[in-house]
PDB file of C-alpha atoms in Angstrom:
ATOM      1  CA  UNK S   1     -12.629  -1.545 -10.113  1.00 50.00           C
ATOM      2  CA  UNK S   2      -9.207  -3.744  -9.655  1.00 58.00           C
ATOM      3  CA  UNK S   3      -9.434  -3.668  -6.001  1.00 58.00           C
ATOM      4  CA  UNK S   4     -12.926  -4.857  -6.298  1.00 60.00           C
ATOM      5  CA  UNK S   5     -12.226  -7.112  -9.298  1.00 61.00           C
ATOM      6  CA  UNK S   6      -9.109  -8.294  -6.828  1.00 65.00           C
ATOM      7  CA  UNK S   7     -11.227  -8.613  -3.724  1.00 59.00           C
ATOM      8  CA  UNK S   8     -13.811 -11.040  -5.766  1.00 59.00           C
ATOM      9  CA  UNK S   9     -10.771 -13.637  -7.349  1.00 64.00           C
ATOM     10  CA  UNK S  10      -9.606 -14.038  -3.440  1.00 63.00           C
ATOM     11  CA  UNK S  11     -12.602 -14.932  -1.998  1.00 62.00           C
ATOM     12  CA  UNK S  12     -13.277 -17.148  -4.879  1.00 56.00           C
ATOM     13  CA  UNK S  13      -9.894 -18.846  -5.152  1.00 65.00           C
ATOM     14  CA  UNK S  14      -9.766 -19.452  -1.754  1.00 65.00           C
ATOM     15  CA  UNK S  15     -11.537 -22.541  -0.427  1.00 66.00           C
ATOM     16  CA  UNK S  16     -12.386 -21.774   3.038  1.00 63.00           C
ATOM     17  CA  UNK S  17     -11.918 -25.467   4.236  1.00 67.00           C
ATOM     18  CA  UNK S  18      -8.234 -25.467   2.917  1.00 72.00           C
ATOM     19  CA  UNK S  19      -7.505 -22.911   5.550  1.00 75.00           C
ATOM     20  CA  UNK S  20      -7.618 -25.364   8.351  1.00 80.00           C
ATOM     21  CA  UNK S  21      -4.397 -23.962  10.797  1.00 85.00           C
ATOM     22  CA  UNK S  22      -4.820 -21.428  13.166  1.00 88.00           C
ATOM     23  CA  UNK S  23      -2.615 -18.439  15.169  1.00 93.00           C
ATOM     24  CA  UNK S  24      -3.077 -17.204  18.658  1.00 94.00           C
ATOM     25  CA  UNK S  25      -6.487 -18.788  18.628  1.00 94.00           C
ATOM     26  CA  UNK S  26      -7.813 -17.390  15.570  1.00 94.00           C
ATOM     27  CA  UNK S  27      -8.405 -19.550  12.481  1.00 91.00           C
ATOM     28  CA  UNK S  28      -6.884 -19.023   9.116  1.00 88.00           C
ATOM     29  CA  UNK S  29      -9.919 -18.348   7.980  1.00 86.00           C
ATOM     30  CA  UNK S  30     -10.062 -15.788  10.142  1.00 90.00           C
ATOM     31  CA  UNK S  31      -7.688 -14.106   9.622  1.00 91.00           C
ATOM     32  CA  UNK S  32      -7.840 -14.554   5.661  1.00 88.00           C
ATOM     33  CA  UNK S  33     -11.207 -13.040   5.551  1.00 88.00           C
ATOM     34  CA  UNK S  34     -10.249 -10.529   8.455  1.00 92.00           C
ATOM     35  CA  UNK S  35      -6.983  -9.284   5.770  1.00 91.00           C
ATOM     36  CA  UNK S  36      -9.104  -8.846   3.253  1.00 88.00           C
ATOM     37  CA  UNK S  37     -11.762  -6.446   5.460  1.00 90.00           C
ATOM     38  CA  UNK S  38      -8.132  -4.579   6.441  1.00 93.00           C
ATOM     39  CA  UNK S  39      -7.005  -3.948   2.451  1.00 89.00           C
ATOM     40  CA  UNK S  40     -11.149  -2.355   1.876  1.00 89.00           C
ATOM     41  CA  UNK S  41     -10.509  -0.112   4.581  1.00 93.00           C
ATOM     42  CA  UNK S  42      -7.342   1.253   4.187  1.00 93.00           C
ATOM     43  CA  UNK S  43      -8.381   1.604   0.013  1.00 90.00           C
ATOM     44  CA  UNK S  44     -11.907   3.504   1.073  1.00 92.00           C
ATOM     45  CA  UNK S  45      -9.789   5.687   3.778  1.00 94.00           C
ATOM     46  CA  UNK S  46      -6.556   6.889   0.865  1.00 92.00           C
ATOM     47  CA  UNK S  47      -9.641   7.571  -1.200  1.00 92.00           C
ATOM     48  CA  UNK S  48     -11.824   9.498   0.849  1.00 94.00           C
ATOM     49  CA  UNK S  49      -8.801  11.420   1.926  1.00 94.00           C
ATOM     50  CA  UNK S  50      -7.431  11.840  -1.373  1.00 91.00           C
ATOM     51  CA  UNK S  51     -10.885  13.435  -3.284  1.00 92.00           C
ATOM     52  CA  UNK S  52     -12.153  15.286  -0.111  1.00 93.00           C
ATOM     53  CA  UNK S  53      -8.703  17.001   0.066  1.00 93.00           C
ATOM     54  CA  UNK S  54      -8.226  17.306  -3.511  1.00 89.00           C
ATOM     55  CA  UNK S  55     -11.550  18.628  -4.151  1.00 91.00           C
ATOM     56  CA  UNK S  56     -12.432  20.624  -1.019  1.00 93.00           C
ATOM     57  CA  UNK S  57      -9.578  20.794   1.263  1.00 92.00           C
ATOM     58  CA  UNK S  58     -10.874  19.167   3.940  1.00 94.00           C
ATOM     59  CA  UNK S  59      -8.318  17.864   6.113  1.00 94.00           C
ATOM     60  CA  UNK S  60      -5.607  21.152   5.429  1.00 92.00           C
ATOM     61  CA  UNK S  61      -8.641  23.161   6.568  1.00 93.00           C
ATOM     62  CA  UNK S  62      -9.433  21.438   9.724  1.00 95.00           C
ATOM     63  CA  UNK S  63      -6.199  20.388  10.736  1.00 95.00           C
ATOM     64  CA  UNK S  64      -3.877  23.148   8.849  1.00 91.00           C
ATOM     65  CA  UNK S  65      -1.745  22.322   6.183  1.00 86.00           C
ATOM     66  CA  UNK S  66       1.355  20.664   8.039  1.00 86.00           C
ATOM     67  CA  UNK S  67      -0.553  18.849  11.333  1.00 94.00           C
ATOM     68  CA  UNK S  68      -3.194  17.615   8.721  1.00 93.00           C
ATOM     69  CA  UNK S  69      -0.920  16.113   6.190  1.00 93.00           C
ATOM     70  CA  UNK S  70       1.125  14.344   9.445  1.00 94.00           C
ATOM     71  CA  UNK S  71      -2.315  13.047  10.830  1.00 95.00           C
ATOM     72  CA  UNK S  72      -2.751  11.576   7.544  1.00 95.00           C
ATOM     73  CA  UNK S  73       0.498   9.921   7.707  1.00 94.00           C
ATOM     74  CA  UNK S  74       0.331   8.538  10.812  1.00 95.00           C
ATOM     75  CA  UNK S  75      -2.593   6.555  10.296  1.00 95.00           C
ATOM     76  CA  UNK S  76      -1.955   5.468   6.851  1.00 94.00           C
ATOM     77  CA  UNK S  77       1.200   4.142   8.510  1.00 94.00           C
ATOM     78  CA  UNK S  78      -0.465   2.765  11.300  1.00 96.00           C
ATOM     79  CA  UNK S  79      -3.287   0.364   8.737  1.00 96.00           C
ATOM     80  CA  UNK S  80       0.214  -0.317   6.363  1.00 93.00           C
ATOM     81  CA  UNK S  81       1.886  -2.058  10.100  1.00 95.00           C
ATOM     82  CA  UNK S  82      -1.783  -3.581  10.745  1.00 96.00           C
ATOM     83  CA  UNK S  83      -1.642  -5.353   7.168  1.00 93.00           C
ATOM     84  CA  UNK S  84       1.909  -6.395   7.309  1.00 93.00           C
ATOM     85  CA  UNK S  85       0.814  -7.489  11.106  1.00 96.00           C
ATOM     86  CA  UNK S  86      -2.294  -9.437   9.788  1.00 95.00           C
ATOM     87  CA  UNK S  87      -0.269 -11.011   6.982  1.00 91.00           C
ATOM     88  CA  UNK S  88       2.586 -12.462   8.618  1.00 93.00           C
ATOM     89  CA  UNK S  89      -0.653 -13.856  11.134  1.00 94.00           C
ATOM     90  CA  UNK S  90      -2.382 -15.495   8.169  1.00 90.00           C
ATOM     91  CA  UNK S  91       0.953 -16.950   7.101  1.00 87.00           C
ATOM     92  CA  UNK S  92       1.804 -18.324  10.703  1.00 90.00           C
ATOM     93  CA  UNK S  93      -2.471 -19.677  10.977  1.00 90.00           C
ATOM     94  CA  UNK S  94      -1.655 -21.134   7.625  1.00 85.00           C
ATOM     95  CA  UNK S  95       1.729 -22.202   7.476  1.00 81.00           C
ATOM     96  CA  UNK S  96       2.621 -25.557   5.392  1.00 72.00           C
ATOM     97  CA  UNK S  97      -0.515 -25.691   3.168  1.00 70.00           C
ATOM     98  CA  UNK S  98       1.332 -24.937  -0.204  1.00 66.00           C
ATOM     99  CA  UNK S  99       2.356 -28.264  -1.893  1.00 66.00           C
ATOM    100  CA  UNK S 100       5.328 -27.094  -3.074  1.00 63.00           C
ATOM    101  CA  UNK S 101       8.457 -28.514  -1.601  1.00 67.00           C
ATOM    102  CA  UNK S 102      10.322 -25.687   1.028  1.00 74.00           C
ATOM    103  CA  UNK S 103      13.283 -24.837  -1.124  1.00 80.00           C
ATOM    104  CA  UNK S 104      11.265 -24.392  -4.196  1.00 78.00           C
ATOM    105  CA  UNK S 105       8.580 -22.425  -2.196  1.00 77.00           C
ATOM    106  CA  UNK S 106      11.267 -20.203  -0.767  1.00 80.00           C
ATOM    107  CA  UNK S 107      12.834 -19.673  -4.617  1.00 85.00           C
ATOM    108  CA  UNK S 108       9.031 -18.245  -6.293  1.00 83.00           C
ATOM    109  CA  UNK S 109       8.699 -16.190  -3.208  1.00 81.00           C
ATOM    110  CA  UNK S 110      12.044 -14.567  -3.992  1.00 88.00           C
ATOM    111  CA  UNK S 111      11.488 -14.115  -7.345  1.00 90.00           C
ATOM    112  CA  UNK S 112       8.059 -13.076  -6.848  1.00 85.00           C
ATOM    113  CA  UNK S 113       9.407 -10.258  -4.243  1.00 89.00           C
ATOM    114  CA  UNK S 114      12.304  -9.058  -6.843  1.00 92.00           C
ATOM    115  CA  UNK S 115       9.954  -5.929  -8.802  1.00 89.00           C
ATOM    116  CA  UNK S 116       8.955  -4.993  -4.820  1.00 88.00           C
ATOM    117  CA  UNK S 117      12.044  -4.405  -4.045  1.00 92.00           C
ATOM    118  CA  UNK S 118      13.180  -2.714  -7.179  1.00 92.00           C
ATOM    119  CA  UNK S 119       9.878  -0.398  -6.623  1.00 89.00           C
ATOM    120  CA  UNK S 120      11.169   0.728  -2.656  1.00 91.00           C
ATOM    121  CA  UNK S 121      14.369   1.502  -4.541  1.00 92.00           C
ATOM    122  CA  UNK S 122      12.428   3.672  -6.855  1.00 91.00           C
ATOM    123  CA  UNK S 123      10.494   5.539  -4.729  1.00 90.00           C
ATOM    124  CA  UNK S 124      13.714   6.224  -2.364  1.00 92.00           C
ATOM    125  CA  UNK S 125      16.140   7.158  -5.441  1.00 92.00           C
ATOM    126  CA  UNK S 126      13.355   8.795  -7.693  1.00 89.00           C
ATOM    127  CA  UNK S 127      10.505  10.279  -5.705  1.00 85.00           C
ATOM    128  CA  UNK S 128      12.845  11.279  -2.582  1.00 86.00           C
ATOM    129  CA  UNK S 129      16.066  12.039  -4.648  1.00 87.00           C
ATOM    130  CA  UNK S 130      17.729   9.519  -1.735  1.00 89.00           C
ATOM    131  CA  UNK S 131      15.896  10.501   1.103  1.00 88.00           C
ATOM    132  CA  UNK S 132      13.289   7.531   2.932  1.00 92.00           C
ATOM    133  CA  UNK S 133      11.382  10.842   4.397  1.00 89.00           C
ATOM    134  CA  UNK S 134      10.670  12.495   1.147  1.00 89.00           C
ATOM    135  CA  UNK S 135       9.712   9.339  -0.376  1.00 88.00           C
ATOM    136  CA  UNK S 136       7.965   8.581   2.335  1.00 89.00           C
ATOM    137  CA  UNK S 137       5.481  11.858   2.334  1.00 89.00           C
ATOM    138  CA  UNK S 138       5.255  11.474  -1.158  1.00 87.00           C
ATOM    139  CA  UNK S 139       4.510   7.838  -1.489  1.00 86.00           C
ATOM    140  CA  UNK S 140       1.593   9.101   0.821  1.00 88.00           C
ATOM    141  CA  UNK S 141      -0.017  11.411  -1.192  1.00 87.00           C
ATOM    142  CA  UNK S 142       1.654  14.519  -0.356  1.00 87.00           C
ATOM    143  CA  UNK S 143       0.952  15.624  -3.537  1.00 84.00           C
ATOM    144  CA  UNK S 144      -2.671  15.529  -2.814  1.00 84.00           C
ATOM    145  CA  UNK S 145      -2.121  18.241  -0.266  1.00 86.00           C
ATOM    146  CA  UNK S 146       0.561  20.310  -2.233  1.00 86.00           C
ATOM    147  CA  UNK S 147      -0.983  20.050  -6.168  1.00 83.00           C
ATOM    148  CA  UNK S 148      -0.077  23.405  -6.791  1.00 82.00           C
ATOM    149  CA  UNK S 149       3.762  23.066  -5.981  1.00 82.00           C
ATOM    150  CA  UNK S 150       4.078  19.305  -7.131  1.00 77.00           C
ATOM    151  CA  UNK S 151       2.959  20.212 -10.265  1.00 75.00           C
ATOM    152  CA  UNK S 152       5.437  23.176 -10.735  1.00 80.00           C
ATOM    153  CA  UNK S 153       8.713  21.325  -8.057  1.00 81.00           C
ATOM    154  CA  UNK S 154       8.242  17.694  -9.159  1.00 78.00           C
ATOM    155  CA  UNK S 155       7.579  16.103 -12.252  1.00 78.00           C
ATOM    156  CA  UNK S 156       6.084  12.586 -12.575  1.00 80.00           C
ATOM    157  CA  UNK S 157       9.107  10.550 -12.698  1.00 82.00           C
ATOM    158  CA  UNK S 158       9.784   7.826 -15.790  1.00 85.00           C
ATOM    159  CA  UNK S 159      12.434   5.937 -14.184  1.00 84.00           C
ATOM    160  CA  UNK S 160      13.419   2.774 -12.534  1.00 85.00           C
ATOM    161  CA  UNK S 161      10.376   0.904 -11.695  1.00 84.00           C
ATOM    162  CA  UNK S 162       8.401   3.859 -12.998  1.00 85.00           C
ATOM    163  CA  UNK S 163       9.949   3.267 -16.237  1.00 86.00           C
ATOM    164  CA  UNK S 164       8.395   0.039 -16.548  1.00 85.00           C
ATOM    165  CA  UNK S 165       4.138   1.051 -16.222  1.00 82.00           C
ATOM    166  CA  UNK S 166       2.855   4.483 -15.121  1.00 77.00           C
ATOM    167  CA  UNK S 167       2.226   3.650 -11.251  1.00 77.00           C
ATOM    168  CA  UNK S 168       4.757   0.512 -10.154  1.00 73.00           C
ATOM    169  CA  UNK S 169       3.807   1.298  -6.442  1.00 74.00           C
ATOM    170  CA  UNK S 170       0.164  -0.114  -6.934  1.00 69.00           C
ATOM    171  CA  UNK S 171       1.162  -2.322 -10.034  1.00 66.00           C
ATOM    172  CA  UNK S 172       4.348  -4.212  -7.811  1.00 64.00           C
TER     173      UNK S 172
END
């Protein structure tokens, strides 16, 4: 419901004719419109892995337990490099459309970037005790293809960003 609520205050905030630059040929447009396909299919993949491994064990029983979960991985990491890709593409197609002034611009960007970093922070120092791997697997889902032992090894964690709402990785 959010990502669809999300998806539906994008398209209509954005007017299509404000979008008038362009990158490596493509126009903004383009590659607004094209970003916004990306974030459906990387939501609809993280889902259908999620439920069909949570509720049938899909992917641990085709791939085993360790090869499936690092198939996973790989490709969630692969669409999370094609979105950052696509972004920075929309912001070079549409570079210079915001009225505000640079320095100003460059001032609400960094405060608007401040609880994202906190949140990395958090998952590093809370969900992987200091180590980017750990966080990593878990800020995958590896508890989707470990319930049993997450439940009983790792509890959900109320600090740092956590502290602040009940899932800061999709809220920040």
């Amino acid at each position: 419901r959010p990502l669809a609520t999300g998806l539906l205050l994008c398209v209509a905030a954005v007017n299509p004719h404000q979008l008038q630059g362009s990158f490596l040929g493509i126009g903004a447009a383009i590659w607004f419109y094209s970003l916004l396909v990306q974030v459906v299919i990387f939501q609809v993949y993280v889902f259908l892995c999620w439920r069909s491994q949570l509720c049938f064990q899909t992917i641990t029983r085709i791939f085993g337990k360790e090869r499936g979960f690092l198939l996973y991985q790989i490709f969630f990491a692969f669409l999370i490099a094609q979105r950052l890709i696509m972004l920075l593409c929309l912001a070079s197609a549409d570079k210079g459309s915001l009225w505000a002034p640079s320095l100003e611009t460059a001032w609400v960007s960094f405060l608007l970037i401040l609880p994202g970093i906190y949140t990395v922070y958090s998952v590093v120092k809370y969900w992987g005790d200091g180590n980017v791997k750990v966080a990593y697997s878990r800020l995958c889902g590896q508890d989707h293809f470990e319930p049993e032992r997450f439940r009983r090894e790792k509890p959900i964690v109320r600090q740092g960003a956590f502290s602040l709402t009940e899932n800061a990785v999709y809220f920040f």
